[in-house]
């Protein structure tokens, strides 16, 4: 812009701001919002302590939910799943049976197969499949952030 002699301006703010241009930064911004470090207005949701459940979700009666959690619109949590916060689940996600998820952000449309163990990651649609290999601890190999 300077070489084109265009004005370069700045704005000083004390508000929360972060560039979410990397997976780590996107993960951190989601965790900050979920854990209350940033004032965020969530859409209409069912709130139970520090769990927010968006409309249209289907959650098995025996699912184990411990916040802070945000479960996005129209997501499905199957039987025996354990979500131990902080966890952000985007809209239209499917969490398989007997799955354990903690300290994780799932982007919209992500499908997690049955019996998965996920701790600490940013996972996008089609990132984990039934064919993925397990680590020695039985955890899916995924990029932790």
Short mmCIF file of C-alpha atoms in Angstrom, two decimals:
data_model
loop_
_atom_site.label_atom_id
_atom_site.label_comp_id
_atom_site.label_asym_id
_atom_site.label_seq_id
_atom_site.Cartn_x
_atom_site.Cartn_y
_atom_site.Cartn_z
CA UNK A 1 0.00 0.00 0.00
CA UNK A 2 2.84 2.36 0.79
CA UNK A 3 4.43 1.79 -2.61
CA UNK A 4 1.10 2.73 -4.20
CA UNK A 5 0.95 5.88 -2.02
CA UNK A 6 -2.23 4.66 -0.36
CA UNK A 7 -2.97 5.66 3.21
CA UNK A 8 -2.15 3.14 5.93
CA UNK A 9 -4.27 3.60 9.02
CA UNK A 10 -4.49 1.92 12.38
CA UNK A 11 -7.04 1.69 15.13
CA UNK A 12 -6.12 1.20 18.77
CA UNK A 13 -8.46 -1.05 20.72
CA UNK A 14 -8.44 -2.78 24.06
CA UNK A 15 -10.93 -5.38 22.77
CA UNK A 16 -9.98 -8.98 22.12
CA UNK A 17 -8.60 -9.40 18.62
CA UNK A 18 -6.65 -12.20 17.04
CA UNK A 19 -5.71 -13.29 13.55
CA UNK A 20 -7.18 -16.78 13.07
CA UNK A 21 -5.15 -17.53 9.97
CA UNK A 22 -3.49 -20.65 11.39
CA UNK A 23 -4.98 -23.81 12.91
CA UNK A 24 -3.32 -22.99 16.26
CA UNK A 25 -4.79 -19.47 16.28
CA UNK A 26 -8.27 -20.73 15.36
CA UNK A 27 -8.08 -23.34 18.11
CA UNK A 28 -6.94 -20.74 20.67
CA UNK A 29 -9.66 -18.26 19.70
CA UNK A 30 -12.34 -20.96 20.11
CA UNK A 31 -10.99 -21.99 23.51
CA UNK A 32 -10.76 -18.35 24.65
CA UNK A 33 -14.39 -17.73 23.68
CA UNK A 34 -15.67 -20.96 25.23
CA UNK A 35 -13.82 -20.43 28.50
CA UNK A 36 -15.11 -16.88 28.91
CA UNK A 37 -11.89 -14.98 28.17
CA UNK A 38 -13.81 -13.14 25.46
CA UNK A 39 -17.33 -11.77 25.67
CA UNK A 40 -19.29 -13.65 23.03
CA UNK A 41 -23.01 -13.63 22.32
CA UNK A 42 -23.98 -17.17 21.46
CA UNK A 43 -27.12 -17.76 19.42
CA UNK A 44 -30.18 -19.09 21.19
CA UNK A 45 -29.14 -22.22 23.00
CA UNK A 46 -30.04 -24.46 25.88
CA UNK A 47 -27.68 -23.61 28.69
CA UNK A 48 -26.93 -26.06 31.46
CA UNK A 49 -24.21 -24.69 33.72
CA UNK A 50 -21.43 -24.07 31.21
CA UNK A 51 -22.82 -26.20 28.39
CA UNK A 52 -24.46 -24.59 25.38
CA UNK A 53 -26.49 -26.78 23.08
CA UNK A 54 -27.73 -25.24 19.86
CA UNK A 55 -31.18 -26.05 18.42
CA UNK A 56 -31.75 -29.27 16.48
CA UNK A 57 -29.17 -31.36 18.34
CA UNK A 58 -29.74 -35.01 19.16
CA UNK A 59 -27.89 -36.16 22.28
CA UNK A 60 -28.07 -39.71 23.62
CA UNK A 61 -29.44 -39.95 27.16
CA UNK A 62 -26.31 -41.75 28.36
CA UNK A 63 -23.85 -39.25 26.84
CA UNK A 64 -21.47 -37.88 29.46
CA UNK A 65 -21.20 -34.08 29.08
CA UNK A 66 -18.86 -31.98 31.24
CA UNK A 67 -18.39 -28.33 30.28
CA UNK A 68 -17.38 -26.00 29.15
CA UNK A 69 -19.01 -27.23 25.93
CA UNK A 70 -20.56 -25.70 22.86
CA UNK A 71 -22.48 -28.17 20.72
CA UNK A 72 -23.37 -26.66 17.36
CA UNK A 73 -26.74 -26.71 15.66
CA UNK A 74 -28.06 -30.06 14.41
CA UNK A 75 -25.13 -32.07 15.76
CA UNK A 76 -25.61 -35.68 16.90
CA UNK A 77 -23.94 -37.17 19.97
CA UNK A 78 -24.35 -40.97 20.02
CA UNK A 79 -24.66 -43.45 22.88
CA UNK A 80 -21.81 -43.69 25.35
CA UNK A 81 -19.98 -40.60 24.08
CA UNK A 82 -18.00 -38.56 26.61
CA UNK A 83 -17.32 -34.88 25.99
CA UNK A 84 -15.02 -33.45 28.64
CA UNK A 85 -14.57 -29.71 28.16
CA UNK A 86 -13.35 -27.53 26.92
CA UNK A 87 -14.86 -28.80 23.67
CA UNK A 88 -16.35 -26.89 20.74
CA UNK A 89 -18.41 -28.91 18.28
CA UNK A 90 -19.43 -27.14 15.10
CA UNK A 91 -22.82 -27.42 13.43
CA UNK A 92 -23.88 -30.69 11.79
CA UNK A 93 -21.23 -32.87 13.44
CA UNK A 94 -21.67 -36.54 14.23
CA UNK A 95 -19.96 -37.99 17.30
CA UNK A 96 -19.89 -41.80 17.20
CA UNK A 97 -20.73 -44.28 19.95
CA UNK A 98 -18.37 -44.69 22.92
CA UNK A 99 -16.20 -41.79 21.77
CA UNK A 100 -14.11 -39.67 24.16
CA UNK A 101 -13.33 -36.07 23.22
CA UNK A 102 -11.55 -33.46 25.34
CA UNK A 103 -9.83 -30.10 24.73
CA UNK A 104 -10.81 -30.17 21.08
CA UNK A 105 -12.46 -28.03 18.40
CA UNK A 106 -14.45 -29.84 15.70
CA UNK A 107 -15.21 -27.78 12.63
CA UNK A 108 -18.74 -27.93 11.12
CA UNK A 109 -19.67 -31.19 9.40
CA UNK A 110 -17.00 -33.29 11.12
CA UNK A 111 -17.79 -36.98 11.59
CA UNK A 112 -16.02 -38.83 14.40
CA UNK A 113 -16.31 -42.63 14.18
CA UNK A 114 -17.28 -44.97 17.02
CA UNK A 115 -14.74 -45.68 19.78
CA UNK A 116 -12.47 -42.72 18.97
CA UNK A 117 -10.31 -41.05 21.61
CA UNK A 118 -9.45 -37.44 20.79
CA UNK A 119 -7.66 -35.07 23.13
CA UNK A 120 -6.27 -31.70 22.12
CA UNK A 121 -6.83 -30.87 18.50
CA UNK A 122 -8.52 -28.92 15.75
CA UNK A 123 -10.29 -31.36 13.48
CA UNK A 124 -12.06 -30.61 10.23
CA UNK A 125 -14.57 -32.38 8.08
CA UNK A 126 -13.28 -35.70 6.68
CA UNK A 127 -10.12 -35.46 8.82
CA UNK A 128 -10.71 -38.72 10.69
CA UNK A 129 -12.06 -41.87 9.09
CA UNK A 130 -12.50 -45.48 10.14
CA UNK A 131 -9.32 -46.32 8.23
CA UNK A 132 -7.11 -43.95 10.26
CA UNK A 133 -4.37 -45.59 12.27
CA UNK A 134 -4.31 -45.65 16.04
CA UNK A 135 -1.33 -44.67 18.18
CA UNK A 136 0.07 -47.03 20.79
CA UNK A 137 -2.23 -45.40 23.36
CA UNK A 138 -5.25 -46.14 21.19
CA UNK A 139 -5.67 -42.52 20.19
CA UNK A 140 -6.27 -41.36 16.65
CA UNK A 141 -3.26 -39.81 15.03
CA UNK A 142 -4.24 -36.24 14.38
CA UNK A 143 -2.52 -32.90 14.45
CA UNK A 144 -2.55 -31.71 18.05
CA UNK A 145 -2.46 -27.97 18.64
#
